[in-house]
């Protein structure tokens, strides 16, 4: 905290009987035993991260005007980065708003609130968003698992009694994609891979491409637009593949895209068994390490995925491997990928080590807020 970290763990504070009686989500000022003031925080006596800092001043008033200042700063950063209003507008601690993620789809916003403290502030937060952006709809995606730890219920609903649009357009890298905000995954669209999709699109020119875990076609359509000869996109979810199909048609790319509903591990084993290869292979899976206790099992799964994906990458081809688990470090993930590629009997050169786009800022004191690891290799 003295060095600037914005969290306090429950075993680092001394609770007086009065502070123990505070309701979860209360706003508090925190001071050190030397009397030094650390600012205004929200407090949850039930969680491991007991305090998250909102403001360096112990006297801050957390109202709509306060939110407006934070949100304006976040908005101005995105406006400097992107021409079109499709991006992650708020990335929690990275934007000084712990427990909050807001994705912007033009005039529709999706809000993900993961802490009791932020949930208690929904009224001034939504007032500030209304004031700043006049959205036609705000959808609360309150169905992330971590909400249970904070004593929050799981819910998906639109604010102000509005009807949540099920189907939305996402503009990215000059393409039109579709997101399903209500039934889709996370906040509906994975904005984090935008730059990596553009990078792979350049490599895909006149090559064959396999996009594993395609979801709504993110990498697959970027590759097709980049001039790929043929793109095979695999996912186990039929609704996700329907979104990908629709986007392929909307962008006039369906003649070059084939969508396959399958389990990726099984499909890779099958392709490897038939010695089928692709010039570019992309594997951006769901998180394999959901909690810290899953580290070893998840690391093994990343290793296996790297081995199988490398084995279907043509000689002279390119391989992208990604992890969105904050519970595996970049070093460990890179090590598992390296071992997997080696076990496939391949030599590799690591071309690119990237993370999420700049609309996902990390807090400099919280390395785990930089959760996405995306590695691109050239294989011999
Ligand atoms: N690469 C995507 C994001 C992937 S999200 C993008 O750029 O937007 C993870 C995807 O993996 C989800 O669409 C989910 O349906 C799919 N998935 C999860 N387990 C799977 C499995 N075993 N086989 C195939 N797809 C799977």
mmCIF file of C-alpha atoms and ligand atoms in Angstrom:
data_model
loop_
_atom_site.group_PDB
_atom_site.id
_atom_site.type_symbol
_atom_site.label_atom_id
_atom_site.label_comp_id
_atom_site.label_asym_id
_atom_site.label_seq_id
_atom_site.Cartn_x
_atom_site.Cartn_y
_atom_site.Cartn_z
ATOM 1 C CA UNK A 1 0.000 0.000 0.000
ATOM 2 C CA UNK A 2 2.817 2.391 0.834
ATOM 3 C CA UNK A 3 4.231 1.680 -2.608
ATOM 4 C CA UNK A 4 0.860 2.287 -4.281
ATOM 5 C CA UNK A 5 -0.927 -1.088 -4.414
ATOM 6 C CA UNK A 6 -4.705 -0.511 -4.384
ATOM 7 C CA UNK A 7 -5.774 -3.666 -2.494
ATOM 8 C CA UNK A 8 -5.640 -4.724 1.153
ATOM 9 C CA UNK A 9 -6.011 -8.389 2.081
ATOM 10 C CA UNK A 10 -8.108 -9.452 5.055
ATOM 11 C CA UNK A 11 -5.071 -10.631 7.068
ATOM 12 C CA UNK A 12 -3.375 -7.241 6.744
ATOM 13 C CA UNK A 13 -5.868 -5.172 8.699
ATOM 14 C CA UNK A 14 -6.893 -4.790 12.294
ATOM 15 C CA UNK A 15 -10.646 -4.632 12.673
ATOM 16 C CA UNK A 16 -12.217 -2.843 15.605
ATOM 17 C CA UNK A 17 -15.593 -4.185 16.818
ATOM 18 C CA UNK A 18 -17.272 -1.279 14.981
ATOM 19 C CA UNK A 19 -15.529 -2.024 11.702
ATOM 20 C CA UNK A 20 -16.417 -5.713 11.998
ATOM 21 C CA UNK A 21 -20.065 -4.677 12.149
ATOM 22 C CA UNK A 22 -19.871 -2.692 8.883
ATOM 23 C CA UNK A 23 -22.086 -4.057 6.145
ATOM 24 C CA UNK A 24 -20.304 -5.512 3.096
ATOM 25 C CA UNK A 25 -19.738 -2.815 0.492
ATOM 26 C CA UNK A 26 -19.404 0.064 2.990
ATOM 27 C CA UNK A 27 -17.187 2.993 2.057
ATOM 28 C CA UNK A 28 -14.349 3.516 4.527
ATOM 29 C CA UNK A 29 -11.187 5.540 5.053
ATOM 30 C CA UNK A 30 -8.092 3.438 5.770
ATOM 31 C CA UNK A 31 -5.132 4.566 7.864
ATOM 32 C CA UNK A 32 -1.802 2.945 8.724
ATOM 33 C CA UNK A 33 -0.686 2.293 12.326
ATOM 34 C CA UNK A 34 1.542 5.353 11.937
ATOM 35 C CA UNK A 35 -1.529 7.446 11.189
ATOM 36 C CA UNK A 36 -0.830 7.742 7.479
ATOM 37 C CA UNK A 37 -4.047 8.014 5.434
ATOM 38 C CA UNK A 38 -4.384 5.734 2.400
ATOM 39 C CA UNK A 39 -7.640 7.023 0.950
ATOM 40 C CA UNK A 40 -11.239 5.973 0.402
ATOM 41 C CA UNK A 41 -11.944 2.273 -0.138
ATOM 42 C CA UNK A 42 -14.889 -0.037 -0.262
ATOM 43 C CA UNK A 43 -14.852 -2.820 2.284
ATOM 44 C CA UNK A 44 -16.070 -6.399 2.359
ATOM 45 C CA UNK A 45 -15.350 -8.233 5.640
ATOM 46 C CA UNK A 46 -16.153 -11.568 3.975
ATOM 47 C CA UNK A 47 -13.628 -11.621 1.137
ATOM 48 C CA UNK A 48 -9.891 -12.245 0.867
ATOM 49 C CA UNK A 49 -9.400 -8.874 -0.803
ATOM 50 C CA UNK A 50 -11.048 -6.921 1.993
ATOM 51 C CA UNK A 51 -10.451 -3.390 0.714
ATOM 52 C CA UNK A 52 -10.153 -1.904 -2.761
ATOM 53 C CA UNK A 53 -9.141 1.705 -3.211
ATOM 54 C CA UNK A 54 -11.436 4.100 -5.027
ATOM 55 C CA UNK A 55 -9.655 7.377 -4.311
ATOM 56 C CA UNK A 56 -6.379 8.509 -2.724
ATOM 57 C CA UNK A 57 -8.227 11.081 -0.591
ATOM 58 C CA UNK A 58 -9.812 9.827 2.659
ATOM 59 C CA UNK A 59 -12.531 12.460 2.211
ATOM 60 C CA UNK A 60 -13.605 11.582 -1.352
ATOM 61 C CA UNK A 61 -17.340 11.695 -2.056
ATOM 62 C CA UNK A 62 -18.161 8.769 -4.348
ATOM 63 C CA UNK A 63 -21.129 10.152 -6.271
ATOM 64 C CA UNK A 64 -22.152 10.537 -9.918
ATOM 65 C CA UNK A 65 -19.732 13.461 -10.377
ATOM 66 C CA UNK A 66 -16.859 11.318 -9.059
ATOM 67 C CA UNK A 67 -17.753 8.520 -11.481
ATOM 68 C CA UNK A 68 -18.079 11.012 -14.316
ATOM 69 C CA UNK A 69 -14.477 12.155 -13.808
ATOM 70 C CA UNK A 70 -13.154 8.564 -13.872
ATOM 71 C CA UNK A 71 -15.324 7.576 -16.835
ATOM 72 C CA UNK A 72 -14.400 10.683 -18.853
ATOM 73 C CA UNK A 73 -10.735 9.819 -18.469
ATOM 74 C CA UNK A 74 -11.379 6.215 -19.583
ATOM 75 C CA UNK A 75 -13.435 7.454 -22.531
ATOM 76 C CA UNK A 76 -10.842 9.959 -23.655
ATOM 77 C CA UNK A 77 -8.152 7.212 -23.694
ATOM 78 C CA UNK A 78 -10.357 5.007 -25.920
ATOM 79 C CA UNK A 79 -11.220 7.899 -28.207
ATOM 80 C CA UNK A 80 -7.485 8.443 -28.743
ATOM 81 C CA UNK A 81 -7.087 4.769 -29.656
ATOM 82 C CA UNK A 82 -10.060 3.889 -31.844
ATOM 83 C CA UNK A 83 -12.095 5.573 -34.543
ATOM 84 C CA UNK A 84 -15.270 3.617 -33.906
ATOM 85 C CA UNK A 85 -17.140 3.349 -30.577
ATOM 86 C CA UNK A 86 -16.577 -0.377 -29.993
ATOM 87 C CA UNK A 87 -14.208 -1.157 -27.132
ATOM 88 C CA UNK A 88 -13.749 -2.007 -23.484
ATOM 89 C CA UNK A 89 -14.551 1.344 -21.907
ATOM 90 C CA UNK A 90 -13.645 0.400 -18.330
ATOM 91 C CA UNK A 91 -11.130 -2.256 -17.296
ATOM 92 C CA UNK A 92 -11.538 -2.341 -13.509
ATOM 93 C CA UNK A 93 -8.416 -1.411 -11.493
ATOM 94 C CA UNK A 94 -6.637 -0.459 -14.732
ATOM 95 C CA UNK A 95 -9.088 2.450 -15.013
ATOM 96 C CA UNK A 96 -9.293 3.174 -11.291
ATOM 97 C CA UNK A 97 -12.713 1.500 -11.007
ATOM 98 C CA UNK A 98 -12.221 -1.769 -9.076
ATOM 99 C CA UNK A 99 -14.832 -4.458 -9.598
ATOM 100 C CA UNK A 100 -16.212 -2.899 -12.795
ATOM 101 C CA UNK A 101 -15.916 -3.781 -16.468
ATOM 102 C CA UNK A 102 -17.862 -1.850 -19.111
ATOM 103 C CA UNK A 103 -17.872 -2.812 -22.784
ATOM 104 C CA UNK A 104 -19.189 -0.354 -25.354
ATOM 105 C CA UNK A 105 -21.062 -1.381 -28.482
ATOM 106 C CA UNK A 106 -21.820 2.077 -29.852
ATOM 107 C CA UNK A 107 -24.895 3.176 -27.874
ATOM 108 C CA UNK A 108 -25.297 -0.079 -25.935
ATOM 109 C CA UNK A 109 -23.197 -0.777 -22.836
ATOM 110 C CA UNK A 110 -22.630 -4.011 -20.956
ATOM 111 C CA UNK A 111 -21.659 -3.775 -17.304
ATOM 112 C CA UNK A 112 -19.963 -6.512 -15.337
ATOM 113 C CA UNK A 113 -19.847 -5.869 -11.610
ATOM 114 C CA UNK A 114 -17.813 -8.361 -9.600
ATOM 115 C CA UNK A 115 -17.737 -6.878 -6.082
ATOM 116 C CA UNK A 116 -20.276 -5.970 -3.435
ATOM 117 C CA UNK A 117 -18.631 -2.546 -3.073
ATOM 118 C CA UNK A 118 -19.195 -1.665 -6.732
ATOM 119 C CA UNK A 119 -22.692 -3.164 -6.743
ATOM 120 C CA UNK A 120 -23.638 -0.746 -3.948
ATOM 121 C CA UNK A 121 -22.522 2.125 -6.190
ATOM 122 C CA UNK A 122 -24.600 1.115 -9.212
ATOM 123 C CA UNK A 123 -26.959 4.125 -8.923
ATOM 124 C CA UNK A 124 -24.317 6.915 -9.171
ATOM 125 C CA UNK A 125 -22.357 4.824 -11.700
ATOM 126 C CA UNK A 126 -25.314 4.390 -14.051
ATOM 127 C CA UNK A 127 -26.266 8.077 -13.649
ATOM 128 C CA UNK A 128 -22.769 9.054 -14.746
ATOM 129 C CA UNK A 129 -22.831 6.677 -17.730
ATOM 130 C CA UNK A 130 -26.216 8.037 -18.807
ATOM 131 C CA UNK A 131 -24.949 11.580 -18.491
ATOM 132 C CA UNK A 132 -21.733 10.927 -20.401
ATOM 133 C CA UNK A 133 -22.886 8.636 -23.226
ATOM 134 C CA UNK A 134 -26.708 8.647 -23.282
ATOM 135 C CA UNK A 135 -26.797 4.893 -23.991
ATOM 136 C CA UNK A 136 -29.996 3.417 -25.425
ATOM 137 C CA UNK A 137 -29.494 0.384 -23.217
ATOM 138 C CA UNK A 138 -27.272 -0.806 -20.361
ATOM 139 C CA UNK A 139 -27.129 -4.546 -19.778
ATOM 140 C CA UNK A 140 -25.916 -5.944 -16.461
ATOM 141 C CA UNK A 141 -23.972 -9.157 -16.998
ATOM 142 C CA UNK A 142 -23.991 -10.324 -13.410
ATOM 143 C CA UNK A 143 -23.284 -13.974 -14.145
ATOM 144 C CA UNK A 144 -19.570 -14.251 -13.404
ATOM 145 C CA UNK A 145 -18.636 -16.951 -10.895
ATOM 146 C CA UNK A 146 -16.569 -14.655 -8.681
ATOM 147 C CA UNK A 147 -19.722 -12.741 -7.669
ATOM 148 C CA UNK A 148 -20.655 -15.595 -5.343
ATOM 149 C CA UNK A 149 -17.491 -14.992 -3.267
ATOM 150 C CA UNK A 150 -18.734 -11.434 -2.677
ATOM 151 C CA UNK A 151 -22.178 -12.624 -1.642
ATOM 152 C CA UNK A 152 -23.771 -11.427 -4.899
ATOM 153 C CA UNK A 153 -26.419 -13.254 -6.887
ATOM 154 C CA UNK A 154 -26.158 -14.256 -10.524
ATOM 155 C CA UNK A 155 -28.345 -12.165 -12.829
ATOM 156 C CA UNK A 156 -28.524 -10.778 -16.347
ATOM 157 C CA UNK A 157 -30.865 -7.848 -16.925
ATOM 158 C CA UNK A 158 -31.185 -4.497 -18.624
ATOM 159 C CA UNK A 159 -31.330 -1.380 -16.433
ATOM 160 C CA UNK A 160 -34.294 1.019 -16.368
ATOM 161 C CA UNK A 161 -36.753 -1.664 -17.442
ATOM 162 C CA UNK A 162 -35.364 -1.598 -20.969
ATOM 163 C CA UNK A 163 -35.416 -4.546 -23.304
ATOM 164 C CA UNK A 164 -31.873 -5.886 -23.804
ATOM 165 C CA UNK A 165 -31.053 -6.208 -27.495
ATOM 166 C CA UNK A 166 -30.044 -9.817 -28.088
ATOM 167 C CA UNK A 167 -28.097 -9.140 -31.197
ATOM 168 C CA UNK A 168 -25.520 -6.445 -31.685
ATOM 169 C CA UNK A 169 -23.033 -5.427 -34.310
ATOM 170 C CA UNK A 170 -19.349 -5.124 -33.390
ATOM 171 C CA UNK A 171 -17.074 -3.202 -35.730
ATOM 172 C CA UNK A 172 -13.451 -4.232 -35.527
ATOM 173 C CA UNK A 173 -10.506 -4.095 -37.926
ATOM 174 C CA UNK A 174 -12.911 -3.057 -40.688
ATOM 175 C CA UNK A 175 -15.127 -6.130 -40.193
ATOM 176 C CA UNK A 176 -18.662 -6.501 -38.915
ATOM 177 C CA UNK A 177 -19.135 -9.176 -36.283
ATOM 178 C CA UNK A 178 -22.182 -10.092 -34.196
ATOM 179 C CA UNK A 179 -22.419 -10.422 -30.432
ATOM 180 C CA UNK A 180 -25.193 -11.857 -28.330
ATOM 181 C CA UNK A 181 -25.201 -9.779 -25.165
ATOM 182 C CA UNK A 182 -27.708 -11.750 -23.222
ATOM 183 C CA UNK A 183 -26.805 -15.354 -23.999
ATOM 184 C CA UNK A 184 -23.293 -14.821 -25.312
ATOM 185 C CA UNK A 185 -20.178 -15.405 -23.269
ATOM 186 C CA UNK A 186 -18.611 -12.861 -20.913
ATOM 187 C CA UNK A 187 -19.768 -9.410 -21.958
ATOM 188 C CA UNK A 188 -20.658 -10.654 -25.463
ATOM 189 C CA UNK A 189 -17.435 -10.002 -27.339
ATOM 190 C CA UNK A 190 -13.727 -10.575 -26.700
ATOM 191 C CA UNK A 191 -12.341 -7.122 -27.453
ATOM 192 C CA UNK A 192 -8.993 -8.129 -25.921
ATOM 193 C CA UNK A 193 -7.669 -9.954 -29.020
ATOM 194 C CA UNK A 194 -8.285 -7.099 -31.495
ATOM 195 C CA UNK A 195 -4.605 -6.303 -32.218
ATOM 196 C CA UNK A 196 -3.642 -9.978 -32.292
ATOM 197 C CA UNK A 197 -6.409 -10.676 -34.826
ATOM 198 C CA UNK A 198 -5.018 -7.897 -37.048
ATOM 199 C CA UNK A 199 -1.516 -9.370 -36.694
ATOM 200 C CA UNK A 200 -2.687 -12.869 -37.682
ATOM 201 C CA UNK A 201 -4.677 -11.430 -40.593
ATOM 202 C CA UNK A 202 -1.397 -10.212 -42.118
ATOM 203 C CA UNK A 203 0.217 -13.648 -41.765
ATOM 204 C CA UNK A 204 -2.844 -15.379 -43.220
ATOM 205 C CA UNK A 205 -2.533 -13.928 -46.722
ATOM 206 C CA UNK A 206 -2.829 -16.755 -49.309
ATOM 207 C CA UNK A 207 -2.481 -19.385 -46.604
ATOM 208 C CA UNK A 208 -4.739 -22.025 -45.086
ATOM 209 C CA UNK A 209 -5.897 -21.238 -41.546
ATOM 210 C CA UNK A 210 -7.270 -23.286 -38.650
ATOM 211 C CA UNK A 211 -8.967 -21.202 -35.917
ATOM 212 C CA UNK A 212 -9.555 -23.325 -32.805
ATOM 213 C CA UNK A 213 -12.098 -21.957 -30.265
ATOM 214 C CA UNK A 214 -13.377 -19.433 -32.779
ATOM 215 C CA UNK A 215 -16.401 -18.252 -30.674
ATOM 216 C CA UNK A 216 -18.148 -15.695 -32.954
ATOM 217 C CA UNK A 217 -15.443 -15.929 -35.639
ATOM 218 C CA UNK A 218 -13.001 -13.310 -34.295
ATOM 219 C CA UNK A 219 -9.700 -14.628 -35.683
ATOM 220 C CA UNK A 220 -11.292 -16.672 -38.476
ATOM 221 C CA UNK A 221 -12.937 -13.752 -40.276
ATOM 222 C CA UNK A 222 -9.948 -11.471 -39.729
ATOM 223 C CA UNK A 223 -7.824 -14.131 -41.456
ATOM 224 C CA UNK A 224 -10.340 -14.524 -44.292
ATOM 225 C CA UNK A 225 -10.404 -10.752 -44.802
ATOM 226 C CA UNK A 226 -6.600 -10.807 -44.762
ATOM 227 C CA UNK A 227 -6.726 -12.978 -47.864
ATOM 228 C CA UNK A 228 -6.527 -16.512 -46.453
ATOM 229 C CA UNK A 229 -7.099 -19.233 -49.051
ATOM 230 C CA UNK A 230 -9.350 -21.223 -46.754
ATOM 231 C CA UNK A 231 -10.305 -20.936 -43.092
ATOM 232 C CA UNK A 232 -11.565 -23.760 -40.899
ATOM 233 C CA UNK A 233 -13.055 -22.526 -37.616
ATOM 234 C CA UNK A 234 -13.800 -24.915 -34.745
ATOM 235 C CA UNK A 235 -15.933 -24.426 -31.638
ATOM 236 C CA UNK A 236 -18.075 -26.714 -29.487
ATOM 237 C CA UNK A 237 -20.878 -24.155 -29.101
ATOM 238 C CA UNK A 238 -23.627 -24.113 -31.731
ATOM 239 C CA UNK A 239 -24.879 -20.596 -30.790
ATOM 240 C CA UNK A 240 -21.316 -19.240 -31.086
ATOM 241 C CA UNK A 241 -20.936 -20.831 -34.530
ATOM 242 C CA UNK A 242 -24.241 -19.288 -35.630
ATOM 243 C CA UNK A 243 -22.843 -15.831 -34.824
ATOM 244 C CA UNK A 244 -19.679 -16.677 -36.765
ATOM 245 C CA UNK A 245 -21.738 -17.898 -39.730
ATOM 246 C CA UNK A 246 -23.805 -14.731 -39.766
ATOM 247 C CA UNK A 247 -20.668 -12.591 -39.673
ATOM 248 C CA UNK A 248 -19.085 -14.601 -42.514
ATOM 249 C CA UNK A 249 -22.152 -13.916 -44.657
ATOM 250 C CA UNK A 250 -22.361 -10.226 -43.690
ATOM 251 C CA UNK A 251 -18.724 -9.691 -44.698
ATOM 252 C CA UNK A 252 -18.998 -11.660 -47.940
ATOM 253 C CA UNK A 253 -16.452 -14.208 -46.697
ATOM 254 C CA UNK A 254 -18.548 -17.359 -46.325
ATOM 255 C CA UNK A 255 -17.128 -19.004 -49.464
ATOM 256 C CA UNK A 256 -13.707 -19.232 -47.798
ATOM 257 C CA UNK A 257 -14.840 -20.178 -44.284
ATOM 258 C CA UNK A 258 -15.872 -23.593 -43.036
ATOM 259 C CA UNK A 259 -17.315 -23.845 -39.532
ATOM 260 C CA UNK A 260 -16.961 -27.092 -37.612
ATOM 261 C CA UNK A 261 -18.800 -27.966 -34.399
ATOM 262 C CA UNK A 262 -16.398 -30.151 -32.444
ATOM 263 C CA UNK A 263 -14.303 -30.506 -29.328
ATOM 264 C CA UNK A 264 -10.946 -28.926 -30.183
ATOM 265 C CA UNK A 265 -8.770 -31.633 -28.591
ATOM 266 C CA UNK A 266 -10.670 -34.373 -30.446
ATOM 267 C CA UNK A 267 -10.601 -32.457 -33.728
ATOM 268 C CA UNK A 268 -6.849 -31.812 -33.449
ATOM 269 C CA UNK A 269 -6.181 -35.498 -32.687
ATOM 270 C CA UNK A 270 -8.272 -36.441 -35.725
ATOM 271 C CA UNK A 271 -6.534 -33.953 -38.040
ATOM 272 C CA UNK A 272 -3.094 -35.025 -36.766
ATOM 273 C CA UNK A 273 -4.047 -38.683 -37.287
ATOM 274 C CA UNK A 274 -4.869 -37.919 -40.915
ATOM 275 C CA UNK A 275 -1.701 -35.823 -41.244
ATOM 276 C CA UNK A 276 -3.720 -32.787 -42.240
ATOM 277 C CA UNK A 277 -1.840 -29.485 -41.854
ATOM 278 C CA UNK A 278 -2.625 -25.774 -41.973
ATOM 279 C CA UNK A 279 -0.234 -22.915 -42.708
ATOM 280 C CA UNK A 280 -1.583 -20.851 -39.802
ATOM 281 C CA UNK A 281 -3.007 -22.374 -36.617
ATOM 282 C CA UNK A 282 -4.696 -20.296 -33.906
ATOM 283 C CA UNK A 283 -5.678 -21.626 -30.480
ATOM 284 C CA UNK A 284 -7.293 -19.103 -28.113
ATOM 285 C CA UNK A 285 -9.114 -21.346 -25.616
ATOM 286 C CA UNK A 286 -11.297 -20.645 -22.571
ATOM 287 C CA UNK A 287 -9.309 -20.342 -19.313
ATOM 288 C CA UNK A 288 -7.764 -23.709 -18.353
ATOM 289 C CA UNK A 289 -6.629 -22.405 -14.928
ATOM 290 C CA UNK A 290 -9.806 -21.040 -13.378
ATOM 291 C CA UNK A 291 -8.523 -21.055 -9.799
ATOM 292 C CA UNK A 292 -5.030 -21.243 -8.343
ATOM 293 C CA UNK A 293 -5.582 -24.837 -7.279
ATOM 294 C CA UNK A 294 -6.084 -25.790 -10.937
ATOM 295 C CA UNK A 295 -2.621 -24.551 -11.944
ATOM 296 C CA UNK A 296 -0.943 -27.934 -12.527
ATOM 297 C CA UNK A 297 -3.894 -29.507 -14.367
ATOM 298 C CA UNK A 298 -4.372 -26.359 -16.457
ATOM 299 C CA UNK A 299 -0.663 -26.080 -17.265
ATOM 300 C CA UNK A 300 -0.775 -29.669 -18.534
ATOM 301 C CA UNK A 301 -3.764 -28.832 -20.742
ATOM 302 C CA UNK A 302 -1.912 -25.828 -22.247
ATOM 303 C CA UNK A 303 1.081 -28.107 -22.911
ATOM 304 C CA UNK A 304 -1.110 -30.682 -24.642
ATOM 305 C CA UNK A 305 -2.879 -28.031 -26.706
ATOM 306 C CA UNK A 306 0.497 -26.614 -27.817
ATOM 307 C CA UNK A 307 1.680 -30.117 -28.832
ATOM 308 C CA UNK A 308 -1.457 -30.927 -30.813
ATOM 309 C CA UNK A 309 -1.706 -27.496 -32.456
ATOM 310 C CA UNK A 310 1.993 -27.620 -33.444
ATOM 311 C CA UNK A 311 1.496 -31.066 -34.932
ATOM 312 C CA UNK A 312 -1.093 -29.732 -37.421
ATOM 313 C CA UNK A 313 0.953 -26.623 -38.327
ATOM 314 C CA UNK A 314 2.616 -26.998 -41.735
ATOM 315 C CA UNK A 315 6.415 -26.661 -42.036
ATOM 316 C CA UNK A 316 7.163 -22.947 -42.399
ATOM 317 C CA UNK A 317 3.798 -22.137 -40.843
ATOM 318 C CA UNK A 318 2.705 -19.929 -37.954
ATOM 319 C CA UNK A 319 1.148 -20.870 -34.624
ATOM 320 C CA UNK A 320 -0.692 -18.621 -32.148
ATOM 321 C CA UNK A 321 -1.234 -19.882 -28.592
ATOM 322 C CA UNK A 322 -3.135 -17.807 -26.048
ATOM 323 C CA UNK A 323 -4.172 -17.977 -22.402
ATOM 324 C CA UNK A 324 -6.714 -15.734 -20.710
ATOM 325 C CA UNK A 325 -6.182 -17.297 -17.236
ATOM 326 C CA UNK A 326 -4.836 -14.755 -14.746
ATOM 327 C CA UNK A 327 -3.857 -17.682 -12.544
ATOM 328 C CA UNK A 328 -0.983 -18.768 -14.800
ATOM 329 C CA UNK A 329 2.020 -16.466 -15.131
ATOM 330 C CA UNK A 330 3.341 -15.414 -18.548
ATOM 331 C CA UNK A 331 6.589 -17.316 -17.789
ATOM 332 C CA UNK A 332 4.836 -20.562 -16.916
ATOM 333 C CA UNK A 333 2.507 -20.332 -19.897
ATOM 334 C CA UNK A 334 5.421 -19.694 -22.280
ATOM 335 C CA UNK A 335 7.278 -22.669 -20.764
ATOM 336 C CA UNK A 336 4.328 -25.036 -21.260
ATOM 337 C CA UNK A 337 3.945 -23.863 -24.873
ATOM 338 C CA UNK A 338 7.667 -24.356 -25.510
ATOM 339 C CA UNK A 339 7.586 -27.910 -24.108
ATOM 340 C CA UNK A 340 4.444 -28.788 -26.077
ATOM 341 C CA UNK A 341 5.953 -27.566 -29.358
ATOM 342 C CA UNK A 342 9.184 -29.453 -28.616
ATOM 343 C CA UNK A 343 7.207 -32.658 -27.912
ATOM 344 C CA UNK A 344 5.587 -32.303 -31.324
ATOM 345 C CA UNK A 345 9.149 -32.539 -32.662
ATOM 346 C CA UNK A 346 9.170 -28.983 -33.985
ATOM 347 C CA UNK A 347 11.662 -26.138 -33.900
ATOM 348 C CA UNK A 348 10.098 -22.761 -33.203
ATOM 349 C CA UNK A 349 10.975 -19.079 -33.250
ATOM 350 C CA UNK A 350 8.916 -16.866 -30.941
ATOM 351 C CA UNK A 351 7.827 -13.927 -33.122
ATOM 352 C CA UNK A 352 5.456 -12.020 -30.896
ATOM 353 C CA UNK A 353 4.612 -11.868 -27.212
ATOM 354 C CA UNK A 354 1.506 -9.812 -26.780
ATOM 355 C CA UNK A 355 -1.353 -9.269 -24.415
ATOM 356 C CA UNK A 356 -4.704 -7.564 -24.546
ATOM 357 C CA UNK A 357 -5.266 -4.372 -26.535
ATOM 358 C CA UNK A 358 -4.780 -0.943 -24.999
ATOM 359 C CA UNK A 359 -8.468 -0.729 -24.048
ATOM 360 C CA UNK A 360 -7.589 -3.277 -21.317
ATOM 361 C CA UNK A 361 -5.113 -1.238 -19.261
ATOM 362 C CA UNK A 362 -3.372 -3.036 -16.393
ATOM 363 C CA UNK A 363 -2.728 -1.559 -12.961
ATOM 364 C CA UNK A 364 1.063 -1.198 -12.688
ATOM 365 C CA UNK A 365 1.048 -2.665 -9.154
ATOM 366 C CA UNK A 366 -1.205 -5.621 -10.044
ATOM 367 C CA UNK A 367 0.487 -7.835 -12.618
ATOM 368 C CA UNK A 368 -2.530 -10.181 -12.620
ATOM 369 C CA UNK A 369 -4.657 -7.462 -14.253
ATOM 370 C CA UNK A 370 -2.592 -8.182 -17.411
ATOM 371 C CA UNK A 371 -4.288 -11.554 -17.771
ATOM 372 C CA UNK A 372 -4.017 -12.241 -21.517
ATOM 373 C CA UNK A 373 -0.931 -13.921 -22.931
ATOM 374 C CA UNK A 374 -0.736 -14.331 -26.706
ATOM 375 C CA UNK A 375 2.354 -15.953 -28.243
ATOM 376 C CA UNK A 376 2.987 -16.297 -31.970
ATOM 377 C CA UNK A 377 5.615 -18.726 -33.283
ATOM 378 C CA UNK A 378 7.086 -19.537 -36.676
ATOM 379 C CA UNK A 379 7.577 -23.302 -36.937
ATOM 380 C CA UNK A 380 10.130 -25.186 -39.007
HETATM 381 N N1 LIG B 1 -10.943 -17.001 -29.935
HETATM 382 C C1 LIG B 1 -12.187 -16.359 -29.611
HETATM 383 C C2 LIG B 1 -12.537 -16.437 -28.151
HETATM 384 C C3 LIG B 1 -12.597 -17.843 -27.610
HETATM 385 S S1 LIG B 1 -13.551 -17.998 -26.192
HETATM 386 C C4 LIG B 1 -12.176 -14.908 -30.081
HETATM 387 O O1 LIG B 1 -11.168 -14.466 -30.622
HETATM 388 O O2 LIG B 1 -13.182 -14.222 -29.898
HETATM 389 C C5 LIG B 1 -13.515 -19.699 -25.946
HETATM 390 C C6 LIG B 1 -14.388 -20.501 -26.901
HETATM 391 O O3 LIG B 1 -14.059 -21.870 -26.706
HETATM 392 C C7 LIG B 1 -15.888 -20.406 -26.660
HETATM 393 O O4 LIG B 1 -16.523 -20.004 -27.839
HETATM 394 C C8 LIG B 1 -16.318 -21.830 -26.278
HETATM 395 O O5 LIG B 1 -17.572 -22.197 -26.848
HETATM 396 C C9 LIG B 1 -15.221 -22.654 -26.882
HETATM 397 N N2 LIG B 1 -14.946 -23.938 -26.259
HETATM 398 C C10 LIG B 1 -14.831 -24.209 -24.948
HETATM 399 N N3 LIG B 1 -14.452 -25.495 -24.771
HETATM 400 C C11 LIG B 1 -14.313 -26.040 -26.011
HETATM 401 C C12 LIG B 1 -13.922 -27.312 -26.495
HETATM 402 N N4 LIG B 1 -13.580 -28.274 -25.645
HETATM 403 N N5 LIG B 1 -13.865 -27.509 -27.823
HETATM 404 C C13 LIG B 1 -14.194 -26.507 -28.677
HETATM 405 N N6 LIG B 1 -14.556 -25.282 -28.280
HETATM 406 C C14 LIG B 1 -14.621 -25.041 -26.967
#
